[in-house]
PDB file of C-alpha atoms in Angstrom:
ATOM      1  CA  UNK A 179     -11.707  43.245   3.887  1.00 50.00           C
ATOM      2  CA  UNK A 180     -11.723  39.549   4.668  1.00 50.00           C
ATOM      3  CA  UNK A 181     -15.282  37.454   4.974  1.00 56.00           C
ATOM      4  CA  UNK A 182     -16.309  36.581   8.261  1.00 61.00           C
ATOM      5  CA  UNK A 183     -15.225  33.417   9.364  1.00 60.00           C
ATOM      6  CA  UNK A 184     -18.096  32.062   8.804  1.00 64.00           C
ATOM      7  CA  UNK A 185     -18.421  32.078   5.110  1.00 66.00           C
ATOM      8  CA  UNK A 186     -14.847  31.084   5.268  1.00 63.00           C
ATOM      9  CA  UNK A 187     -15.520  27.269   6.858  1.00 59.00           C
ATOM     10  CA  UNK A 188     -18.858  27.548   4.389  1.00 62.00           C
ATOM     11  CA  UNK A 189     -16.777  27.619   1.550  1.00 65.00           C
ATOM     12  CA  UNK A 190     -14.299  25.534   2.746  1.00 63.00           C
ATOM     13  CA  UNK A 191     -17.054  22.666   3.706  1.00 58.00           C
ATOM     14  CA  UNK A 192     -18.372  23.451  -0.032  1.00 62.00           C
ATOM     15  CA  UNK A 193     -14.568  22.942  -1.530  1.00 61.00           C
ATOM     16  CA  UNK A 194     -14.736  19.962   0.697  1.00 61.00           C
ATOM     17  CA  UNK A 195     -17.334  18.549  -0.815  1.00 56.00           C
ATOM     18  CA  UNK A 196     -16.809  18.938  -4.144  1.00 60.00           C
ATOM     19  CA  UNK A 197     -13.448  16.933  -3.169  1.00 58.00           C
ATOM     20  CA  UNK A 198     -15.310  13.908  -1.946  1.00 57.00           C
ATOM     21  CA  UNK A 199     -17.876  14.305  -5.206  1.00 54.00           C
ATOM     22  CA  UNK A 200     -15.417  14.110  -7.612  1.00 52.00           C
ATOM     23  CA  UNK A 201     -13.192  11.451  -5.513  1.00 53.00           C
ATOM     24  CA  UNK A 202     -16.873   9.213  -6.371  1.00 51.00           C
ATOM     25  CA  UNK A 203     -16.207   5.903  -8.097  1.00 49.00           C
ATOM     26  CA  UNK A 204     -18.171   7.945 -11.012  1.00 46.00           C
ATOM     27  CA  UNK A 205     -15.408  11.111 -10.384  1.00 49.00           C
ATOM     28  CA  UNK A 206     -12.265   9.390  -9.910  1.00 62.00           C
ATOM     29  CA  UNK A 207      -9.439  11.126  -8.557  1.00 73.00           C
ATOM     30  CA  UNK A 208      -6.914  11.708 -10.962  1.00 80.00           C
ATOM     31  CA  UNK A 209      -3.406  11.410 -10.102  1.00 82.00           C
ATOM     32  CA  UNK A 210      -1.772  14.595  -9.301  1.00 78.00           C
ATOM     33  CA  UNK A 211       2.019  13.560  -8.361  1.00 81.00           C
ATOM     34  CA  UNK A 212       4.514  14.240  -9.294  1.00 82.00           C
ATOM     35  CA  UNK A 213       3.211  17.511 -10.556  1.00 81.00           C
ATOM     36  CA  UNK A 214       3.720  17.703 -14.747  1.00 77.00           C
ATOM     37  CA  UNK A 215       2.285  20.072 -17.208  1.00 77.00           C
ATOM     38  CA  UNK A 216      -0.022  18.293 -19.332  1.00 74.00           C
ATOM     39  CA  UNK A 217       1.910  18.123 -22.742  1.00 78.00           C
ATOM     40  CA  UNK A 218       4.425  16.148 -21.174  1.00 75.00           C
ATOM     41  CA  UNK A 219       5.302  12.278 -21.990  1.00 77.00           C
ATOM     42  CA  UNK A 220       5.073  11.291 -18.536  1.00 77.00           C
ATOM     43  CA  UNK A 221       1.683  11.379 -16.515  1.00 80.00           C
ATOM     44  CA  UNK A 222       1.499  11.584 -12.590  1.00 82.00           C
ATOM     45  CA  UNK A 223       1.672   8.722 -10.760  1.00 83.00           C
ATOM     46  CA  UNK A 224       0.224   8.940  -6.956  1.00 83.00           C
ATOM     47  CA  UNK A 225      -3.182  11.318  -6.081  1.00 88.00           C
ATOM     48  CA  UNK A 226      -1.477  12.702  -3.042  1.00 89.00           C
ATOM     49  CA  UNK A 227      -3.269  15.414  -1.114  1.00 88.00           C
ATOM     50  CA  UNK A 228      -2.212  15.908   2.596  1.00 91.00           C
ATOM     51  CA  UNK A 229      -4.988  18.195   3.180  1.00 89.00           C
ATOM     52  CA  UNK A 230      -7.860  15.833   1.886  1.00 87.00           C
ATOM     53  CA  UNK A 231      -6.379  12.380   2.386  1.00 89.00           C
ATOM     54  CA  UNK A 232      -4.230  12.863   6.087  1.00 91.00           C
ATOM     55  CA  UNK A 233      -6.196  13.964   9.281  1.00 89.00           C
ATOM     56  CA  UNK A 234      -5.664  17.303  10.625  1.00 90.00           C
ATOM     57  CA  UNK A 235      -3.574  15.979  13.932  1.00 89.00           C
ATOM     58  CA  UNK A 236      -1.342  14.485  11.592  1.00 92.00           C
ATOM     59  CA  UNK A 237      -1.045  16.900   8.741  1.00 93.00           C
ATOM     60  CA  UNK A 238       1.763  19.005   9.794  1.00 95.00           C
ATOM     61  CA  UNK A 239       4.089  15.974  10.475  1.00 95.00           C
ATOM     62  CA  UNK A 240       3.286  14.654   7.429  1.00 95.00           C
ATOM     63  CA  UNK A 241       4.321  18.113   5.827  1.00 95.00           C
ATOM     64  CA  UNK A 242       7.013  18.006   7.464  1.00 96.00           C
ATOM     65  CA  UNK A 243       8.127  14.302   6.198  1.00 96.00           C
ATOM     66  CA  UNK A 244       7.601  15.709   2.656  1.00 96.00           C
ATOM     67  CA  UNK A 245       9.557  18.532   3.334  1.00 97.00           C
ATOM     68  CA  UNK A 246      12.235  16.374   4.509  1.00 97.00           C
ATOM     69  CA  UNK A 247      12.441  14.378   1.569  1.00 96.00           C
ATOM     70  CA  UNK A 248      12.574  17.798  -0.271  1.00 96.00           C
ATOM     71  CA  UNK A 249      15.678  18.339   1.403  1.00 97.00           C
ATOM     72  CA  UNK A 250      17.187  15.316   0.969  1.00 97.00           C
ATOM     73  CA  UNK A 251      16.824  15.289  -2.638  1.00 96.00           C
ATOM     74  CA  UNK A 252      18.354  19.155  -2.652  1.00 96.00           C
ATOM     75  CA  UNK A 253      20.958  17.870  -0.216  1.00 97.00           C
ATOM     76  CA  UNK A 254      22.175  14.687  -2.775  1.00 96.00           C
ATOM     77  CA  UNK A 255      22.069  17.671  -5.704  1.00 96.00           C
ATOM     78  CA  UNK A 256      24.684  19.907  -3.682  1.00 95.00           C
ATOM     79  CA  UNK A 257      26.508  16.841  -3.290  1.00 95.00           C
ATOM     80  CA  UNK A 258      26.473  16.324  -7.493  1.00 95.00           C
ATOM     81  CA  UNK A 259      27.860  20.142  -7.270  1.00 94.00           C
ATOM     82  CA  UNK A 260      30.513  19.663  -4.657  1.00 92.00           C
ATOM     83  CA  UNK A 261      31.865  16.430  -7.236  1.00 91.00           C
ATOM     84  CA  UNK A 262      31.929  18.093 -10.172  1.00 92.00           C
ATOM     85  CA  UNK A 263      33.740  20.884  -7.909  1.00 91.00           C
ATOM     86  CA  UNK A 264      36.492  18.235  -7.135  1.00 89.00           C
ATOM     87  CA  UNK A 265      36.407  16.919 -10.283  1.00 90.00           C
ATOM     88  CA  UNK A 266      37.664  20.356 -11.637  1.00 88.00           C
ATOM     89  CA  UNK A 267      40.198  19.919  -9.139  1.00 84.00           C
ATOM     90  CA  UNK A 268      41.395  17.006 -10.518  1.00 80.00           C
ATOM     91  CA  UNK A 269      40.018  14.003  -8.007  1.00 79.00           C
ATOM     92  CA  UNK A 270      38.375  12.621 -10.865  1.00 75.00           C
ATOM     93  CA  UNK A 271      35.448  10.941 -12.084  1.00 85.00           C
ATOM     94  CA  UNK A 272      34.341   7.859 -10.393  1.00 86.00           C
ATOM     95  CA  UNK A 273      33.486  10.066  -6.980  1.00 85.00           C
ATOM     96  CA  UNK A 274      31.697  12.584  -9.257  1.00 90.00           C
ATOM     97  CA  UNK A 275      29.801   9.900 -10.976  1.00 91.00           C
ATOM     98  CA  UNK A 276      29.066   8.304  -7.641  1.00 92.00           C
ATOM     99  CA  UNK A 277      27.059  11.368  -6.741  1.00 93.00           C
ATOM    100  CA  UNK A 278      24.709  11.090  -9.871  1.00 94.00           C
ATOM    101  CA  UNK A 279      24.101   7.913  -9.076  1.00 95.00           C
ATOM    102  CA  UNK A 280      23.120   8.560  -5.579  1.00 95.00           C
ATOM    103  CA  UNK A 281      21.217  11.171  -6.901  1.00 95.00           C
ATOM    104  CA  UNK A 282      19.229   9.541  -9.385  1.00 95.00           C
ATOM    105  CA  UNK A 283      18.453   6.575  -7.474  1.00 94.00           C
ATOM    106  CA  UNK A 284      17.745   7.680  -4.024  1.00 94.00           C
ATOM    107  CA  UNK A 285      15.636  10.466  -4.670  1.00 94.00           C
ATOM    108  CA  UNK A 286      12.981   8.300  -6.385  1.00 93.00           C
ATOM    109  CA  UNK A 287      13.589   5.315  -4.070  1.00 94.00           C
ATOM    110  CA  UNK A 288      13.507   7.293  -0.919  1.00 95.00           C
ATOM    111  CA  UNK A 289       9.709   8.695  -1.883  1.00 95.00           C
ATOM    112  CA  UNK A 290       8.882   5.831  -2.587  1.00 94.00           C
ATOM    113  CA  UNK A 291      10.387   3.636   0.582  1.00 94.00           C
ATOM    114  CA  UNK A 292       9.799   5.481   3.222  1.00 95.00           C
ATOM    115  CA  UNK A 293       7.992   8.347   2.377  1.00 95.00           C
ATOM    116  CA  UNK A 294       4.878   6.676   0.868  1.00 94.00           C
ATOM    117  CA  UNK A 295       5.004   3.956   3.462  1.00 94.00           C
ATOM    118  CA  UNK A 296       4.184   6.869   6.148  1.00 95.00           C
ATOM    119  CA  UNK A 297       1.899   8.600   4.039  1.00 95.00           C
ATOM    120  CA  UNK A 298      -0.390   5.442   3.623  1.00 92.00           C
ATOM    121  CA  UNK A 299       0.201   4.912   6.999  1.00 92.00           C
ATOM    122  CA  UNK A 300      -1.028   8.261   8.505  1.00 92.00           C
ATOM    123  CA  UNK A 301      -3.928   7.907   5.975  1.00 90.00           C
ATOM    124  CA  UNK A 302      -5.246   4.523   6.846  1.00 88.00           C
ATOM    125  CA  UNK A 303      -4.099   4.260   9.952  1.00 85.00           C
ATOM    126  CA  UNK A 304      -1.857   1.369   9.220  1.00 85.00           C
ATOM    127  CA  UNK A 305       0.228  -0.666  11.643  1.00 86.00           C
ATOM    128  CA  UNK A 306       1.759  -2.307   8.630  1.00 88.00           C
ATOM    129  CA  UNK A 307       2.824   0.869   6.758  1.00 90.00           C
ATOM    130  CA  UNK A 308       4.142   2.403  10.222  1.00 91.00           C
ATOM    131  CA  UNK A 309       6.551  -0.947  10.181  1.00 91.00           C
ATOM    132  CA  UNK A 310       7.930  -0.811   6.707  1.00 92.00           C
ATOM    133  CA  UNK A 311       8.329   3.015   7.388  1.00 95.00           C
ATOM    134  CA  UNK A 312      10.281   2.536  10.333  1.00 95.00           C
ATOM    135  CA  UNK A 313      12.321   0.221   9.355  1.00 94.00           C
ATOM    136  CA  UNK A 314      13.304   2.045   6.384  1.00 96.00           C
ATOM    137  CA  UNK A 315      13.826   5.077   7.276  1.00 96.00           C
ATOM    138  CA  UNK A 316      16.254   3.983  10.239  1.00 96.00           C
ATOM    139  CA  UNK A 317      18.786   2.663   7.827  1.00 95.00           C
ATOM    140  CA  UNK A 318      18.261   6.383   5.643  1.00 94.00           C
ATOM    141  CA  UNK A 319      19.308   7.968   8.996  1.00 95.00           C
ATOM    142  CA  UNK A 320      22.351   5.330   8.611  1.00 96.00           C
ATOM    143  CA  UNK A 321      23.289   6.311   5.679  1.00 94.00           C
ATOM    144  CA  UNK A 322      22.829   9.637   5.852  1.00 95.00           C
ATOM    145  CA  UNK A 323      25.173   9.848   8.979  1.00 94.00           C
ATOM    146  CA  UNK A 324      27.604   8.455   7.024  1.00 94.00           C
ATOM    147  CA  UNK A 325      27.162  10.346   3.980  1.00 93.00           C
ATOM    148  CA  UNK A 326      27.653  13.361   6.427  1.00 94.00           C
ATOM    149  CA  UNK A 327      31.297  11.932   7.311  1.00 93.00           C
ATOM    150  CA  UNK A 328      32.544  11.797   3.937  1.00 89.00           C
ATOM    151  CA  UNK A 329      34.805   8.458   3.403  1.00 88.00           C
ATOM    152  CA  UNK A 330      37.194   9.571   0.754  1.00 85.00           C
ATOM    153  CA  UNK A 331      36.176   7.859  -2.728  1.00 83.00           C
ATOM    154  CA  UNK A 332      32.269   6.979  -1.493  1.00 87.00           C
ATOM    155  CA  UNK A 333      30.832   9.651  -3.819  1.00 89.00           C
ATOM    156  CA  UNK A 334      29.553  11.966  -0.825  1.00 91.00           C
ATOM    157  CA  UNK A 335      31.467  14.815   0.644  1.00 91.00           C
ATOM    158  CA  UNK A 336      31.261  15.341   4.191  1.00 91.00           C
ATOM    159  CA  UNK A 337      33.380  16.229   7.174  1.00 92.00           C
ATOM    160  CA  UNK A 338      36.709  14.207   6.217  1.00 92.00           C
ATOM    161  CA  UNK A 339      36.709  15.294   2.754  1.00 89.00           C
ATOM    162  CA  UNK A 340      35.867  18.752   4.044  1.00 89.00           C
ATOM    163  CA  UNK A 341      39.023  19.098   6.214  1.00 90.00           C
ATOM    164  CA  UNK A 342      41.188  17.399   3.854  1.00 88.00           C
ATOM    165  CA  UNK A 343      40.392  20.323   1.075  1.00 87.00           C
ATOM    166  CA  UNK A 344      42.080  22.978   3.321  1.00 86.00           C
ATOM    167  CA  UNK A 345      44.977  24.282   2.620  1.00 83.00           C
ATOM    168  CA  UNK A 346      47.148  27.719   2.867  1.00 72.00           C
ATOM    169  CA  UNK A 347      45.902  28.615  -0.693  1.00 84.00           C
ATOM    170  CA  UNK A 348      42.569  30.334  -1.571  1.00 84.00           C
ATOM    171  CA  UNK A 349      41.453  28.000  -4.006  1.00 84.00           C
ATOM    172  CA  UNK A 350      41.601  25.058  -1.073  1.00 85.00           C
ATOM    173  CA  UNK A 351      39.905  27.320   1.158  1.00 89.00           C
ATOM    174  CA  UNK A 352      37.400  28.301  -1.708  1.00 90.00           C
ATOM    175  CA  UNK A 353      37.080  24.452  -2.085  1.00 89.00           C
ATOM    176  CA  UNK A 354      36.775  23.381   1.467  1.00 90.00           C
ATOM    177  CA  UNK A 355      34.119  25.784   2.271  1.00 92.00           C
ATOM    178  CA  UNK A 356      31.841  24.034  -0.413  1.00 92.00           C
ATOM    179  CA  UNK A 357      32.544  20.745   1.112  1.00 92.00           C
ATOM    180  CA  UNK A 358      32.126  22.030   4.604  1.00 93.00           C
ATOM    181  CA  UNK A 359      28.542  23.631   3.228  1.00 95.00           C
ATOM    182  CA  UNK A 360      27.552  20.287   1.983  1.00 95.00           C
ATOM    183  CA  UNK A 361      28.543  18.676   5.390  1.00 95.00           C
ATOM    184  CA  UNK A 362      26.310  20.387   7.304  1.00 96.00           C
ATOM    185  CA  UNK A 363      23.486  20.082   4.761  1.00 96.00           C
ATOM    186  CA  UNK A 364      23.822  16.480   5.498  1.00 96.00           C
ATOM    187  CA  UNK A 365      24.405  16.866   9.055  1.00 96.00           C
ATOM    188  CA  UNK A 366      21.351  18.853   9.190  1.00 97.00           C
ATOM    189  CA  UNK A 367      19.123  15.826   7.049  1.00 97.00           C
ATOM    190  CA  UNK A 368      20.431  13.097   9.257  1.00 96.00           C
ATOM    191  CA  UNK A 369      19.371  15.520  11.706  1.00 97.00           C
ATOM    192  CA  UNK A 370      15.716  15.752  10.664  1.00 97.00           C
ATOM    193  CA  UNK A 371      15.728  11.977  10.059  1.00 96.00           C
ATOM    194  CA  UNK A 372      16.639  11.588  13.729  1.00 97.00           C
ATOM    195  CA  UNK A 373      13.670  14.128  14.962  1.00 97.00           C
ATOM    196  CA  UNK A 374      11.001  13.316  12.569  1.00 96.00           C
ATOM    197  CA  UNK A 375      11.860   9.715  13.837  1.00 96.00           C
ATOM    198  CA  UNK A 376      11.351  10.283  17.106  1.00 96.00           C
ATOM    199  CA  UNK A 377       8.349  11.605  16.538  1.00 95.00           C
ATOM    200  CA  UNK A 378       6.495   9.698  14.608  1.00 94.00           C
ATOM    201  CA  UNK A 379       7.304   6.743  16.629  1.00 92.00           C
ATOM    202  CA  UNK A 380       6.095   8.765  19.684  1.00 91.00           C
ATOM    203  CA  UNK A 381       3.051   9.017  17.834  1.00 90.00           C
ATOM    204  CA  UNK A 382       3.263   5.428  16.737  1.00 89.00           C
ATOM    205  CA  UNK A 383       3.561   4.490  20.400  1.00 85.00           C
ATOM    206  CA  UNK A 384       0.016   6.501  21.647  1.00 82.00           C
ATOM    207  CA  UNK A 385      -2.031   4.686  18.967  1.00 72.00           C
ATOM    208  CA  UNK A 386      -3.396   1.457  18.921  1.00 64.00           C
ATOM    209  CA  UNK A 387      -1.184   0.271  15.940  1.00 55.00           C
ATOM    210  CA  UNK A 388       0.588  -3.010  16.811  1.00 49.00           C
ATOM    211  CA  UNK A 389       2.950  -5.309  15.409  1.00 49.00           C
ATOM    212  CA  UNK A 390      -0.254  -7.829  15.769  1.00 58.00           C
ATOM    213  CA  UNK A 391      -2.054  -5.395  13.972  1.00 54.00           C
ATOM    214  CA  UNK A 392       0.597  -5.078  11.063  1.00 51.00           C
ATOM    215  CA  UNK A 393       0.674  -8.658  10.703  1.00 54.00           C
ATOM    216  CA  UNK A 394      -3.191  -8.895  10.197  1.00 59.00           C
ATOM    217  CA  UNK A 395      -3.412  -6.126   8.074  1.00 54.00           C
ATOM    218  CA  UNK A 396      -0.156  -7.659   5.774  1.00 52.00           C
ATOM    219  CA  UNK A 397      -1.927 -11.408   5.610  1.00 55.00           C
ATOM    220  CA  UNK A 398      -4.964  -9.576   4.884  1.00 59.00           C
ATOM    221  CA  UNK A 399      -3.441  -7.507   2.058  1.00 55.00           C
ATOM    222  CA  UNK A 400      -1.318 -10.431   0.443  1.00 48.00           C
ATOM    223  CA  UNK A 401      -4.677 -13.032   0.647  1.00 52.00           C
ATOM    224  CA  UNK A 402      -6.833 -10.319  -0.697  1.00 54.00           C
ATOM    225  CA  UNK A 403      -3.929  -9.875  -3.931  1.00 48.00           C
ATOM    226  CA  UNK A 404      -5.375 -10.731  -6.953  1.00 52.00           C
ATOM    227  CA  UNK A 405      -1.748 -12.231  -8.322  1.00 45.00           C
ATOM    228  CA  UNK A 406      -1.549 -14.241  -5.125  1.00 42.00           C
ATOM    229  CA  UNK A 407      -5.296 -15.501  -5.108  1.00 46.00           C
ATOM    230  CA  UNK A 408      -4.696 -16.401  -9.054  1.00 53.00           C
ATOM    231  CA  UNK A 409      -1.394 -18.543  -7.661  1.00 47.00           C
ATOM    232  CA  UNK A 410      -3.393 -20.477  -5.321  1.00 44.00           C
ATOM    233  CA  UNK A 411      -6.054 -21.192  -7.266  1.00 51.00           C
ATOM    234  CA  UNK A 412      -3.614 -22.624 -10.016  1.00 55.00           C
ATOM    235  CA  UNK A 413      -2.366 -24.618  -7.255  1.00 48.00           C
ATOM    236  CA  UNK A 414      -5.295 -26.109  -6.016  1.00 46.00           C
ATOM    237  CA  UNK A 415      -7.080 -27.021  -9.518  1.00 50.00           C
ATOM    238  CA  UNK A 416      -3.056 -29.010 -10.365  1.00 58.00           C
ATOM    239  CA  UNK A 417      -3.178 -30.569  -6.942  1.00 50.00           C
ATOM    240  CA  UNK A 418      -6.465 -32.088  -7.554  1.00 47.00           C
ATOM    241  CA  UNK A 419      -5.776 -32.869 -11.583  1.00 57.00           C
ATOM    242  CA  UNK A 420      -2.843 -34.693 -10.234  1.00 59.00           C
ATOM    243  CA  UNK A 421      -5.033 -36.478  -7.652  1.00 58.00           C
ATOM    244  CA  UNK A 422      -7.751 -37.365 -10.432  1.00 53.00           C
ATOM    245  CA  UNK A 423      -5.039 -38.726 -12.257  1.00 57.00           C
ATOM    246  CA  UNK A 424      -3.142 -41.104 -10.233  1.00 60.00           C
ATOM    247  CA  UNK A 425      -7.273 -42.476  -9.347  1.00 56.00           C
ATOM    248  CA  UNK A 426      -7.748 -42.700 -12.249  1.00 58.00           C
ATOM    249  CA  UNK A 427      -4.574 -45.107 -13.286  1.00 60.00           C
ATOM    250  CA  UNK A 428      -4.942 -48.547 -13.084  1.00 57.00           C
ATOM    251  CA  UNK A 429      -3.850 -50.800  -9.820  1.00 53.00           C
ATOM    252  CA  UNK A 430      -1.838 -54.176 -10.248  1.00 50.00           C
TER     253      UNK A 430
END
């Protein structure tokens, strides 16, 4: 028998709290993504927690962003499959090794370009983060439209290279159904890119986020850098050595 509901929002106030306790400057939060097991080399990099950081009107688009990614990633690992596929087929290497390259790059790089941008953003409610998400993720629906067309030799196999794997035999229909399988898996990603979009922009578009805001909120950011605060100050202290030092020199 379940508790009544509420002890349930009781203990979920308590977890809560906890949460915020150990998130304390004296309880930091540790980082908890990507998720390793603790004998490993590597260590997590982000504390990412959509359910503690994000707001609950935003936490299900937010899932679903993630999820996206997810797909992506699974999407660009089918198309690693579908290579090697050809590459047994005898197209060769270079598309094959095209794919691991897309693979191994764009995974990572997508997280951390787009994703991240509209996690922070969602989080802090920043104009600035919405702008670098946006335009980021516009040219990864780009690219993934193209990816889902499949130019010959690119190192992603979509429609074209689908349709060109058919044949009478039933190794090239064996063949073209994998190629038509990834095709629509990147059909379908270009169109979650296209929804999730759309979406976010809507919700974009009902808050008060601005591109005045953004820029605000990026000179504040880059004056507030310790790197760039460090610069100026070097600056400053040679521009007035320099002027002490032409007083200083004597006038004929």
């Amino acid at each position: 028998m379940s508790p009544p509901a509420d002890q349930r929002a009781e203990s979920e106030w308590k977890a809560r709290a906890e949460e915020e306790m150990r998130n304390t400057p004296y309880y930091p939060r540790r980082n908890n993504w990507p998720p390793l097991p603790d004998k490993c080399c590597f260590q997590p990099c982000f504390y990412q927690d959509i359910d503690v950081e994000i707001h609950t009107d935003f936490q299900k688009t937010v899932r679903q962003l993630y999820y996206l990614w997810m797909f992506h990633g699974f999407v660009l690992l089918l198309n690693v499959i579908g290579g090697f596929v050809l590459m047994l087929c005898g197209q060769g290497f270079s598309a094959f090794g095209l794919a691991i390259l897309y693979l191994i790059l764009f995974t990572p790089f997508s997280f951390m370009c787009w994703f991240r941008p509209a996690y922070r953003a969602f989080k802090n409610d920043s104009s600035f983060n919405f702008m670098v998400f946006f335009f980021v993720f516009f040219f990864q629906l780009i690219v993934t439209g193209i990816q889902a067309i499949g130019i010959p030799g690119a190192g992603t196999y979509g429609i074209i290279t689908a349709i060109s794997m058919f044949d009478a035999t039933a190794k090239g229909v064996f063949v073209g159904l994998i190629m038509l399988f990834v095709a629509i898996c990147f059909l379908l990603a270009a169109g979650g890119d296209l929804l999730l979009l759309t979406k976010i922009h809507r919700i974009y578009r009902t808050s008060d986020a601005s591109v005045t805001k953004a820029q605000q909120e990026f000179a504040t950011t880059f004056l507030r850098n310790e790197h760039v605060q460090n610069a100026a100050s070097n600056v400053a202290a040679s521009a007035v050595r320099s002027q002490m030092a032409n007083a200083s020199q004597p006038r004929y």
